[in-house]
Tab-separated table of C-alpha atoms and ligand atoms in Angstrom:
chain	number	residue	atom	x	y	z
A	1	UNK	CA	259.976	-83.364	-55.160
A	2	UNK	CA	256.769	-83.709	-54.857
A	3	UNK	CA	254.097	-81.378	-56.338
A	4	UNK	CA	250.397	-80.905	-54.990
A	5	UNK	CA	248.717	-78.424	-57.407
A	6	UNK	CA	245.069	-77.906	-54.929
A	7	UNK	CA	242.815	-76.418	-57.689
A	8	UNK	CA	239.548	-75.906	-55.709
A	9	UNK	CA	238.685	-76.939	-52.217
A	10	UNK	CA	235.743	-78.372	-52.742
A	11	UNK	CA	234.408	-80.266	-49.867
A	12	UNK	CA	233.600	-83.700	-51.624
A	13	UNK	CA	230.262	-84.530	-49.986
A	14	UNK	CA	228.776	-81.897	-49.943
A	15	UNK	CA	225.340	-81.118	-52.244
A	16	UNK	CA	227.461	-78.234	-54.336
A	17	UNK	CA	224.837	-75.913	-56.587
A	18	UNK	CA	224.585	-75.514	-59.480
A	19	UNK	CA	226.168	-72.375	-59.704
A	20	UNK	CA	228.942	-73.554	-57.797
A	21	UNK	CA	229.971	-76.373	-60.095
A	22	UNK	CA	233.236	-75.532	-61.505
A	23	UNK	CA	231.541	-76.341	-65.389
A	24	UNK	CA	227.950	-75.416	-63.982
A	25	UNK	CA	227.444	-79.320	-64.070
A	26	UNK	CA	224.035	-79.552	-61.891
A	27	UNK	CA	222.254	-76.047	-64.314
A	28	UNK	CA	223.519	-77.754	-68.075
A	29	UNK	CA	220.311	-79.599	-68.436
A	30	UNK	CA	221.806	-80.421	-71.830
A	31	UNK	CA	222.515	-84.010	-72.261
A	32	UNK	CA	226.463	-85.541	-71.844
A	33	UNK	CA	227.725	-86.011	-74.843
A	34	UNK	CA	231.272	-87.292	-74.519
A	35	UNK	CA	230.100	-91.150	-73.909
A	36	UNK	CA	227.607	-92.097	-75.966
A	37	UNK	CA	228.092	-95.058	-77.882
A	38	UNK	CA	227.668	-94.127	-81.714
A	39	UNK	CA	223.869	-95.167	-81.386
A	40	UNK	CA	222.507	-93.052	-78.287
A	41	UNK	CA	224.303	-90.388	-79.646
A	42	UNK	CA	222.566	-90.876	-84.233
A	43	UNK	CA	219.226	-91.461	-81.756
A	44	UNK	CA	219.589	-87.957	-80.170
A	45	UNK	CA	220.391	-86.716	-83.544
A	46	UNK	CA	217.309	-88.529	-84.564
A	47	UNK	CA	214.770	-86.899	-81.817
A	48	UNK	CA	216.265	-83.064	-83.039
A	49	UNK	CA	215.063	-83.652	-86.452
A	50	UNK	CA	218.322	-85.116	-88.278
A	51	UNK	CA	217.958	-87.820	-90.840
A	52	UNK	CA	218.185	-90.985	-90.893
A	53	UNK	CA	220.696	-91.500	-93.689
A	54	UNK	CA	222.889	-88.368	-92.246
A	55	UNK	CA	222.433	-89.630	-88.494
A	56	UNK	CA	225.718	-91.963	-89.516
A	57	UNK	CA	227.774	-89.215	-90.928
A	58	UNK	CA	226.504	-86.860	-88.199
A	59	UNK	CA	228.054	-89.410	-85.141
A	60	UNK	CA	231.089	-89.728	-87.199
A	61	UNK	CA	232.264	-85.895	-88.120
A	62	UNK	CA	231.456	-84.903	-83.541
A	63	UNK	CA	232.779	-88.050	-83.080
A	64	UNK	CA	236.601	-87.141	-85.054
A	65	UNK	CA	235.531	-82.981	-83.126
A	66	UNK	CA	235.231	-84.481	-79.987
A	67	UNK	CA	237.269	-87.642	-79.843
A	68	UNK	CA	241.289	-87.766	-82.171
A	69	UNK	CA	240.623	-83.334	-82.200
A	70	UNK	CA	239.744	-82.130	-78.072
A	71	UNK	CA	237.721	-79.369	-79.199
A	72	UNK	CA	235.435	-78.194	-76.281
A	73	UNK	CA	232.653	-76.335	-78.407
A	74	UNK	CA	231.114	-76.802	-81.009
A	75	UNK	CA	231.784	-73.908	-83.138
A	76	UNK	CA	235.477	-75.219	-83.184
A	77	UNK	CA	233.364	-77.483	-85.281
A	78	UNK	CA	233.787	-75.869	-89.005
A	79	UNK	CA	232.983	-78.287	-90.942
A	80	UNK	CA	229.230	-78.743	-88.980
A	81	UNK	CA	226.482	-75.814	-91.414
A	82	UNK	CA	226.083	-72.541	-88.586
A	83	UNK	CA	222.663	-73.445	-87.759
A	84	UNK	CA	222.876	-77.310	-87.186
A	85	UNK	CA	225.849	-75.934	-84.222
A	86	UNK	CA	224.018	-74.113	-82.755
A	87	UNK	CA	221.141	-76.701	-82.020
A	88	UNK	CA	224.385	-79.195	-80.813
A	89	UNK	CA	225.504	-76.861	-78.702
A	90	UNK	CA	222.040	-75.584	-76.799
A	91	UNK	CA	221.465	-79.886	-77.030
A	92	UNK	CA	224.716	-81.479	-76.084
A	93	UNK	CA	226.960	-80.163	-73.113
A	94	UNK	CA	231.069	-81.238	-74.162
A	95	UNK	CA	232.238	-80.740	-69.717
A	96	UNK	CA	234.872	-82.338	-68.241
A	97	UNK	CA	234.445	-83.407	-65.060
A	98	UNK	CA	236.407	-80.698	-62.644
A	99	UNK	CA	240.658	-81.928	-61.244
A	100	UNK	CA	240.209	-80.911	-58.392
A	101	UNK	CA	244.224	-81.057	-57.802
A	102	UNK	CA	247.465	-82.703	-59.633
A	103	UNK	CA	249.830	-84.165	-57.601
A	104	UNK	CA	253.088	-84.434	-59.226
A	105	UNK	CA	255.707	-86.913	-57.976
A	106	UNK	CA	259.130	-86.733	-57.255
A	107	UNK	CA	259.560	-89.985	-60.313
A	108	UNK	CA	257.032	-87.899	-62.340
A	109	UNK	CA	254.211	-90.302	-62.360
A	110	UNK	CA	250.698	-87.732	-62.283
A	111	UNK	CA	247.680	-88.240	-59.694
A	112	UNK	CA	244.938	-86.460	-60.865
A	113	UNK	CA	241.578	-86.374	-57.785
A	114	UNK	CA	238.691	-85.862	-60.443
A	115	UNK	CA	235.363	-84.583	-58.818
A	116	UNK	CA	232.275	-86.546	-61.036
A	117	UNK	CA	228.971	-84.553	-61.589
A	118	UNK	CA	226.908	-83.943	-59.135
A	119	UNK	CA	224.752	-87.613	-58.591
A	120	UNK	CA	220.410	-87.652	-58.188
A	121	UNK	CA	221.702	-87.150	-54.272
A	122	UNK	CA	223.387	-84.016	-55.267
A	123	UNK	CA	226.921	-86.015	-53.841
A	124	UNK	CA	229.393	-85.608	-55.446
A	125	UNK	CA	232.139	-88.807	-55.720
A	126	UNK	CA	235.782	-88.164	-56.924
A	127	UNK	CA	237.961	-90.756	-57.907
A	128	UNK	CA	241.242	-90.832	-58.718
A	129	UNK	CA	244.032	-91.420	-62.400
A	130	UNK	CA	246.957	-92.194	-62.001
A	131	UNK	CA	249.315	-90.883	-65.529
A	132	UNK	CA	252.958	-92.855	-64.890
A	133	UNK	CA	255.439	-92.026	-67.579
A	134	UNK	CA	257.848	-94.553	-68.872
A	135	UNK	CA	261.658	-94.707	-71.029
A	136	UNK	CA	258.610	-95.401	-74.218
A	137	UNK	CA	255.622	-95.894	-73.316
A	138	UNK	CA	252.752	-93.714	-70.572
A	139	UNK	CA	250.464	-95.678	-68.646
A	140	UNK	CA	247.367	-93.784	-67.884
A	141	UNK	CA	246.045	-96.125	-65.070
A	142	UNK	CA	241.644	-95.372	-64.626
A	143	UNK	CA	239.510	-96.260	-61.638
A	144	UNK	CA	235.542	-98.045	-62.774
A	145	UNK	CA	234.149	-97.580	-59.493
A	146	UNK	CA	233.539	-95.108	-56.921
A	147	UNK	CA	235.186	-97.876	-54.121
A	148	UNK	CA	235.236	-100.942	-54.097
A	149	UNK	CA	232.873	-103.984	-52.986
A	150	UNK	CA	235.465	-106.357	-52.193
A	151	UNK	CA	237.390	-106.533	-49.876
A	152	UNK	CA	240.923	-107.404	-50.084
A	153	UNK	CA	242.766	-107.202	-47.176
A	154	UNK	CA	245.230	-106.076	-48.890
A	155	UNK	CA	244.569	-102.413	-51.459
A	156	UNK	CA	243.054	-99.376	-49.958
A	157	UNK	CA	240.696	-98.926	-52.170
A	158	UNK	CA	238.958	-101.937	-50.587
A	159	UNK	CA	238.516	-99.947	-47.706
A	160	UNK	CA	236.791	-97.622	-48.723
A	161	UNK	CA	233.227	-99.423	-49.457
A	162	UNK	CA	231.964	-98.755	-52.683
A	163	UNK	CA	230.281	-95.382	-53.650
A	164	UNK	CA	229.461	-96.696	-57.010
A	165	UNK	CA	229.758	-97.024	-60.183
A	166	UNK	CA	230.651	-94.867	-62.977
A	167	UNK	CA	228.680	-94.048	-66.480
A	168	UNK	CA	230.689	-94.675	-69.107
A	169	UNK	CA	230.914	-90.320	-69.519
A	170	UNK	CA	233.012	-90.678	-66.695
A	171	UNK	CA	235.157	-93.537	-67.139
A	172	UNK	CA	236.161	-92.192	-70.462
A	173	UNK	CA	236.340	-88.857	-69.297
A	174	UNK	CA	239.534	-89.461	-67.080
A	175	UNK	CA	241.217	-89.579	-70.797
A	176	UNK	CA	239.967	-87.718	-71.738
A	177	UNK	CA	241.035	-85.275	-69.002
A	178	UNK	CA	244.600	-86.610	-69.104
A	179	UNK	CA	245.289	-85.821	-72.846
A	180	UNK	CA	244.117	-82.545	-71.958
A	181	UNK	CA	246.341	-81.989	-68.747
A	182	UNK	CA	249.257	-83.156	-70.969
A	183	UNK	CA	248.597	-81.593	-73.656
A	184	UNK	CA	247.988	-84.936	-75.923
A	185	UNK	CA	245.778	-83.345	-78.668
A	186	UNK	CA	246.902	-82.267	-83.215
A	187	UNK	CA	246.835	-78.896	-82.537
A	188	UNK	CA	248.890	-78.954	-78.690
A	189	UNK	CA	251.782	-81.458	-79.999
A	190	UNK	CA	251.989	-79.352	-82.872
A	191	UNK	CA	253.049	-76.525	-81.288
A	192	UNK	CA	253.972	-78.538	-78.128
A	193	UNK	CA	258.930	-78.611	-79.324
A	194	UNK	CA	259.078	-81.493	-76.916
A	195	UNK	CA	256.320	-83.778	-77.911
A	196	UNK	CA	257.259	-87.638	-78.070
A	197	UNK	CA	257.015	-88.698	-81.574
A	198	UNK	CA	254.429	-90.825	-81.863
A	199	UNK	CA	252.442	-88.428	-80.466
A	200	UNK	CA	251.492	-89.930	-77.684
A	201	UNK	CA	252.178	-89.554	-74.143
A	202	UNK	CA	249.185	-93.059	-73.095
A	203	UNK	CA	250.666	-95.454	-75.053
A	204	UNK	CA	248.297	-97.913	-72.061
A	205	UNK	CA	245.846	-97.666	-70.388
A	206	UNK	CA	245.516	-100.162	-67.869
A	207	UNK	CA	241.319	-100.668	-65.588
A	208	UNK	CA	244.192	-100.697	-62.732
A	209	UNK	CA	242.017	-98.295	-60.704
A	210	UNK	CA	239.439	-97.729	-58.179
A	211	UNK	CA	237.413	-100.367	-58.441
A	212	UNK	CA	236.485	-103.873	-60.209
A	213	UNK	CA	235.379	-103.900	-63.570
A	214	UNK	CA	233.937	-106.059	-64.350
A	215	UNK	CA	230.941	-105.416	-61.595
A	216	UNK	CA	230.763	-102.679	-63.943
A	217	UNK	CA	230.401	-104.317	-66.864
A	218	UNK	CA	227.942	-101.858	-70.135
A	219	UNK	CA	229.385	-99.134	-69.081
A	220	UNK	CA	233.242	-100.011	-69.192
A	221	UNK	CA	231.458	-102.034	-72.374
A	222	UNK	CA	230.817	-98.942	-73.441
A	223	UNK	CA	234.503	-96.804	-72.574
A	224	UNK	CA	236.174	-99.329	-73.793
A	225	UNK	CA	234.100	-98.824	-76.957
A	226	UNK	CA	235.142	-95.104	-77.734
A	227	UNK	CA	238.361	-96.120	-76.052
A	228	UNK	CA	239.596	-98.627	-79.630
A	229	UNK	CA	237.523	-96.984	-82.174
A	230	UNK	CA	239.517	-94.887	-84.918
A	231	UNK	CA	236.880	-92.305	-84.779
A	232	UNK	CA	236.992	-92.371	-80.362
A	233	UNK	CA	240.300	-92.037	-79.023
A	234	UNK	CA	242.036	-94.916	-80.809
A	235	UNK	CA	243.861	-96.612	-79.226
A	236	UNK	CA	244.639	-100.657	-79.699
A	237	UNK	CA	242.757	-103.109	-77.719
A	238	UNK	CA	245.800	-104.575	-77.215
A	239	UNK	CA	247.256	-101.577	-75.462
A	240	UNK	CA	244.303	-101.926	-73.191
A	241	UNK	CA	244.125	-103.811	-70.016
A	242	UNK	CA	241.336	-104.811	-67.770
A	243	UNK	CA	242.430	-105.926	-64.558
A	244	UNK	CA	240.027	-108.648	-62.161
A	245	UNK	CA	240.255	-110.506	-59.007
A	246	UNK	CA	238.647	-112.887	-60.382
A	247	UNK	CA	234.778	-112.412	-61.131
A	248	UNK	CA	235.204	-115.137	-63.394
A	249	UNK	CA	231.694	-115.237	-64.945
A	250	UNK	CA	232.191	-111.964	-66.280
A	251	UNK	CA	235.762	-113.411	-67.925
A	252	UNK	CA	234.205	-115.241	-71.319
A	253	UNK	CA	232.520	-111.842	-71.991
A	254	UNK	CA	234.857	-109.363	-71.662
A	255	UNK	CA	236.896	-111.247	-74.268
A	256	UNK	CA	233.841	-111.645	-76.185
A	257	UNK	CA	232.631	-108.297	-76.424
A	258	UNK	CA	235.229	-106.312	-74.868
A	259	UNK	CA	238.159	-107.579	-75.927
A	260	UNK	CA	241.431	-105.556	-74.611
A	261	UNK	CA	244.322	-107.870	-73.006
A	262	UNK	CA	243.284	-109.446	-69.137
A	263	UNK	CA	244.733	-109.171	-66.135
A	264	UNK	CA	244.643	-112.054	-62.895
A	265	UNK	CA	244.607	-110.114	-59.942
A	266	UNK	CA	245.858	-113.718	-58.502
A	267	UNK	CA	248.707	-112.765	-55.529
A	268	UNK	CA	248.939	-116.088	-54.223
A	269	UNK	CA	248.755	-120.026	-55.014
A	270	UNK	CA	246.330	-121.742	-51.829
A	271	UNK	CA	242.866	-121.278	-51.499
A	272	UNK	CA	243.062	-120.706	-48.137
A	273	UNK	CA	245.742	-117.938	-48.700
A	274	UNK	CA	243.985	-116.463	-51.869
A	275	UNK	CA	240.144	-116.660	-49.568
A	276	UNK	CA	241.707	-114.624	-46.414
A	277	UNK	CA	244.068	-111.832	-49.449
A	278	UNK	CA	240.696	-112.182	-52.170
A	279	UNK	CA	237.750	-113.030	-50.620
A	280	UNK	CA	235.603	-113.421	-53.889
A	281	UNK	CA	238.035	-116.510	-54.277
A	282	UNK	CA	234.773	-118.127	-51.543
A	283	UNK	CA	233.231	-117.913	-54.800
A	284	UNK	CA	235.522	-118.476	-57.095
A	285	UNK	CA	238.352	-120.830	-56.094
A	286	UNK	CA	241.747	-121.294	-57.895
A	287	UNK	CA	241.189	-123.953	-60.461
A	288	UNK	CA	238.081	-122.099	-61.578
A	289	UNK	CA	239.297	-118.602	-62.746
A	290	UNK	CA	242.106	-120.773	-63.866
A	291	UNK	CA	239.694	-122.711	-66.411
A	292	UNK	CA	238.209	-119.826	-67.562
A	293	UNK	CA	240.923	-118.274	-67.457
A	294	UNK	CA	242.441	-120.659	-70.377
A	295	UNK	CA	239.997	-119.719	-71.398
A	296	UNK	CA	240.025	-116.574	-72.331
A	297	UNK	CA	238.656	-115.202	-76.223
A	298	UNK	CA	241.057	-114.693	-78.033
A	299	UNK	CA	244.227	-115.424	-76.184
A	300	UNK	CA	247.874	-116.580	-77.145
A	301	UNK	CA	251.400	-116.968	-76.707
A	302	UNK	CA	250.993	-113.337	-78.326
A	303	UNK	CA	248.611	-112.696	-76.515
A	304	UNK	CA	248.776	-113.700	-73.016
A	305	UNK	CA	246.499	-113.463	-69.142
A	306	UNK	CA	248.583	-111.446	-67.189
A	307	UNK	CA	249.063	-112.198	-63.519
A	308	UNK	CA	249.604	-110.646	-60.939
A	309	UNK	CA	250.970	-111.069	-57.628
A	310	UNK	CA	251.903	-108.675	-54.607
A	311	UNK	CA	254.700	-110.032	-52.623
A	312	UNK	CA	253.579	-109.688	-48.640
A	313	UNK	CA	256.127	-110.355	-46.700
A	314	UNK	CA	255.493	-114.099	-44.629
A	315	UNK	CA	252.277	-114.309	-46.778
A	316	UNK	CA	252.296	-115.444	-50.043
A	317	UNK	CA	256.338	-115.523	-50.954
A	318	UNK	CA	258.477	-118.067	-50.123
A	319	UNK	CA	260.385	-120.134	-52.757
A	320	UNK	CA	257.220	-123.117	-52.641
A	321	UNK	CA	255.092	-120.626	-53.160
A	322	UNK	CA	257.170	-119.832	-56.393
A	323	UNK	CA	256.890	-123.044	-57.379
A	324	UNK	CA	253.332	-124.471	-57.146
A	325	UNK	CA	252.537	-120.332	-59.833
A	326	UNK	CA	254.912	-122.578	-62.441
A	327	UNK	CA	252.709	-125.222	-61.737
A	328	UNK	CA	249.430	-123.786	-61.199
A	329	UNK	CA	250.364	-121.758	-64.562
A	330	UNK	CA	251.049	-125.190	-66.733
A	331	UNK	CA	249.745	-124.492	-70.970
A	332	UNK	CA	248.556	-120.948	-69.828
A	333	UNK	CA	249.869	-118.350	-72.401
A	334	UNK	CA	250.863	-116.462	-69.329
A	335	UNK	CA	252.687	-113.144	-67.856
A	336	UNK	CA	254.357	-113.175	-64.229
A	337	UNK	CA	254.304	-109.361	-63.028
A	338	UNK	CA	254.904	-109.359	-59.215
A	339	UNK	CA	254.112	-106.179	-57.518
A	340	UNK	CA	256.903	-105.589	-54.590
A	341	UNK	CA	253.571	-104.238	-52.224
A	342	UNK	CA	251.999	-101.611	-51.042
A	343	UNK	CA	251.909	-99.817	-47.648
A	344	UNK	CA	248.997	-97.373	-46.907
A	345	UNK	CA	247.955	-95.682	-43.459
A	346	UNK	CA	246.608	-98.848	-41.455
A	347	UNK	CA	247.246	-101.625	-43.626
A	348	UNK	CA	248.174	-105.135	-42.332
A	349	UNK	CA	250.753	-106.522	-44.174
A	350	UNK	CA	255.133	-105.325	-45.145
A	351	UNK	CA	256.939	-105.853	-48.592
A	352	UNK	CA	258.806	-108.878	-48.801
A	353	UNK	CA	262.192	-108.713	-48.513
A	354	UNK	CA	263.612	-107.795	-52.416
A	355	UNK	CA	265.931	-111.037	-51.888
A	356	UNK	CA	262.913	-112.794	-51.561
A	357	UNK	CA	260.960	-110.861	-54.846
A	358	UNK	CA	264.094	-112.243	-56.606
A	359	UNK	CA	264.842	-116.114	-55.707
A	360	UNK	CA	260.477	-115.523	-56.430
A	361	UNK	CA	260.919	-114.225	-59.648
A	362	UNK	CA	263.982	-116.547	-60.634
A	363	UNK	CA	262.490	-119.098	-60.001
A	364	UNK	CA	259.261	-118.200	-62.656
A	365	UNK	CA	261.280	-117.001	-65.097
A	366	UNK	CA	263.706	-120.299	-64.590
A	367	UNK	CA	259.772	-121.929	-65.943
A	368	UNK	CA	259.955	-119.910	-69.047
A	369	UNK	CA	257.892	-117.153	-67.622
A	370	UNK	CA	258.573	-113.491	-68.051
A	371	UNK	CA	258.055	-112.743	-64.252
A	372	UNK	CA	259.023	-108.492	-64.272
A	373	UNK	CA	258.866	-107.035	-61.117
A	374	UNK	CA	256.838	-103.914	-61.306
A	375	UNK	CA	259.202	-101.085	-60.411
A	376	UNK	CA	256.716	-99.111	-58.034
A	377	UNK	CA	255.492	-94.713	-58.991
A	378	UNK	CA	254.564	-92.401	-57.597
A	379	UNK	CA	254.007	-94.003	-54.144
A	380	UNK	CA	255.261	-89.773	-52.172
A	381	UNK	CA	251.482	-89.119	-53.612
A	382	UNK	CA	250.181	-92.726	-52.511
A	383	UNK	CA	249.515	-93.237	-56.561
A	384	UNK	CA	250.943	-96.338	-56.651
A	385	UNK	CA	249.020	-100.192	-57.445
A	386	UNK	CA	246.592	-100.337	-54.694
A	387	UNK	CA	246.806	-96.802	-52.905
A	388	UNK	CA	243.896	-95.829	-54.184
A	389	UNK	CA	241.362	-94.006	-52.162
A	390	UNK	CA	238.555	-90.444	-52.767
A	391	UNK	CA	237.248	-89.154	-49.687
A	392	UNK	CA	234.468	-90.689	-51.115
A	393	UNK	CA	231.920	-92.459	-48.549
A	394	UNK	CA	228.754	-93.766	-49.414
A	395	UNK	CA	226.122	-91.782	-47.822
A	396	UNK	CA	223.147	-93.681	-45.055
A	397	UNK	CA	219.891	-93.182	-47.384
A	398	UNK	CA	219.278	-90.789	-44.430
A	399	UNK	CA	221.939	-88.525	-44.917
A	400	UNK	CA	221.757	-88.111	-48.676
A	401	UNK	CA	218.273	-87.267	-47.778
A	402	UNK	CA	218.902	-84.263	-46.303
A	403	UNK	CA	221.801	-83.750	-48.577
A	404	UNK	CA	218.833	-84.205	-51.604
A	405	UNK	CA	216.763	-81.370	-49.933
A	406	UNK	CA	219.388	-78.814	-49.233
A	407	UNK	CA	220.144	-79.602	-52.381
A	408	UNK	CA	217.095	-78.669	-53.294
A	409	UNK	CA	216.183	-75.222	-51.899
A	410	UNK	CA	220.579	-73.913	-52.787
A	411	UNK	CA	218.715	-74.431	-56.106
A	412	UNK	CA	215.556	-72.809	-55.665
A	413	UNK	CA	217.183	-70.058	-54.399
A	414	UNK	CA	219.611	-70.000	-57.490
A	415	UNK	CA	218.321	-67.161	-59.494
A	416	UNK	CA	218.429	-68.706	-63.172
A	417	UNK	CA	220.809	-67.726	-65.820
B	1	LIG	N1	239.885	-104.532	-58.854
B	1	LIG	C1	240.600	-104.649	-60.233
B	1	LIG	C2	242.062	-103.371	-60.255
B	1	LIG	C3	242.007	-102.742	-59.538
B	1	LIG	S1	243.641	-103.103	-58.121
B	1	LIG	C4	241.571	-105.809	-59.444
B	1	LIG	O1	241.866	-105.977	-58.140
B	1	LIG	O2	242.675	-106.688	-59.988
B	1	LIG	C5	244.828	-103.333	-59.512
B	1	LIG	C6	245.731	-103.776	-59.017
B	1	LIG	O3	246.928	-103.807	-57.655
B	1	LIG	C7	245.675	-105.374	-59.034
B	1	LIG	O4	246.314	-105.921	-59.070
B	1	LIG	C8	245.702	-105.323	-57.205
B	1	LIG	O5	246.134	-106.656	-57.032
B	1	LIG	C9	246.558	-104.332	-56.702
B	1	LIG	N2	246.952	-103.748	-55.516
B	1	LIG	C10	245.950	-103.875	-54.621
B	1	LIG	N3	246.515	-103.165	-54.091
B	1	LIG	C11	248.199	-102.985	-53.502
B	1	LIG	C12	249.081	-102.522	-53.332
B	1	LIG	N4	248.608	-102.457	-52.106
B	1	LIG	N5	249.872	-102.926	-53.481
B	1	LIG	C13	250.585	-103.546	-54.616
B	1	LIG	N6	249.338	-104.165	-55.548
B	1	LIG	C14	248.626	-103.432	-54.916
B	2	LIG	FE1	238.361	-103.600	-54.480
B	2	LIG	FE2	241.046	-104.361	-56.475
B	2	LIG	FE3	241.312	-104.097	-54.652
B	2	LIG	FE4	239.867	-106.030	-54.131
B	2	LIG	S1	242.151	-105.473	-55.122
B	2	LIG	S2	239.663	-104.294	-52.985
B	2	LIG	S3	238.377	-106.167	-56.072
B	2	LIG	S4	240.536	-102.199	-56.084
């Protein structure tokens, strides 16, 4: 049975008077600590009068409490003096964005709708994060943007215009919120007799939620630094996969500077078909894209590039396409992930028949490429690949101005605490 927990009744686009925001985010003038790089945090500590030769040590201490232990209160930081704890608490916030709803699929997949702090215009936007438990691992699918600038015709997110990029904090908070809700912090795990032996519910993270991560490169990079740091969230770079629709100029930098595993949303073997499915192909056609993959920094047989291929009935699923795919991938350490198309309201495609998918997989497999068919997960709660979309829409300038002045009026009318 599908379960939905409606955690608030907020209208996503309504300006939120500070006091009504779940964590009083708009009233909170303190700096959000989660998402700051080590350097940014050190600089802020410098502003608070902490001597330069102490800043690194203090950053390490704070990071361990926040990211290794999940504490939400400076008072819990036992190895920090009481005075400094009070100073930190006056300057920084450790709050989480609000989880508006949690849906649990009949296959155990969970989807959280997260309401972000109001932007500078007072509008609140939302993103979705999905957790997919499997036998021996748990994958968290996170978003990098609200909406997407690209308009892939088979993707639900693509029908929602780009609202805005997420900040590094908003990207990493998705992992933190998932750890909160799954109970994946040391103290909670220790108290849980059913906790997994590895101590991890989230073993893998994929940037395959809403948005194109390579169009929000700097924030994704900062967030992944925190995700992979030993004093951060301690995830291995090899267990993080960034999926791109093919933003060729950023692929090399992704390998050099972020160093995570790469997945490419290929979906077609001919430019004419890919131009329709992934319009970005007109700018960066298949050959150019595959050359960038061939040269992906760190690529090897142990670190293969994943090619995602959505199975669309009568469009890209013929045996001839499978043979073309094998030819295209020659010389690239690659694996292929076949994704049965997940329908959404009004979607213009159908999923290929099961036999067609099997025939396709067999051809790719016989050529020596691993080609698992991704089992659709969480379809009943619209949590499967390409089904994510939040109600946030980009506001027109006029609407933004109206919201802003409403929010300001509300703020002025709210008595200070
Ligand atoms: N923007 C990035 C990452 C997010 S999409 C990208 O495009 O790669 C994550 C994956 O889901 C991509 O491979 C995307 O092509 C696929 N996808 C999108 N819509 C889908 C749908 N309706 N059914 C199945 N897969 C879909
Ligand atoms: Fe954007 Fe990826 Fe969806 Fe294309 S498939 S519209 S790039 S989220």
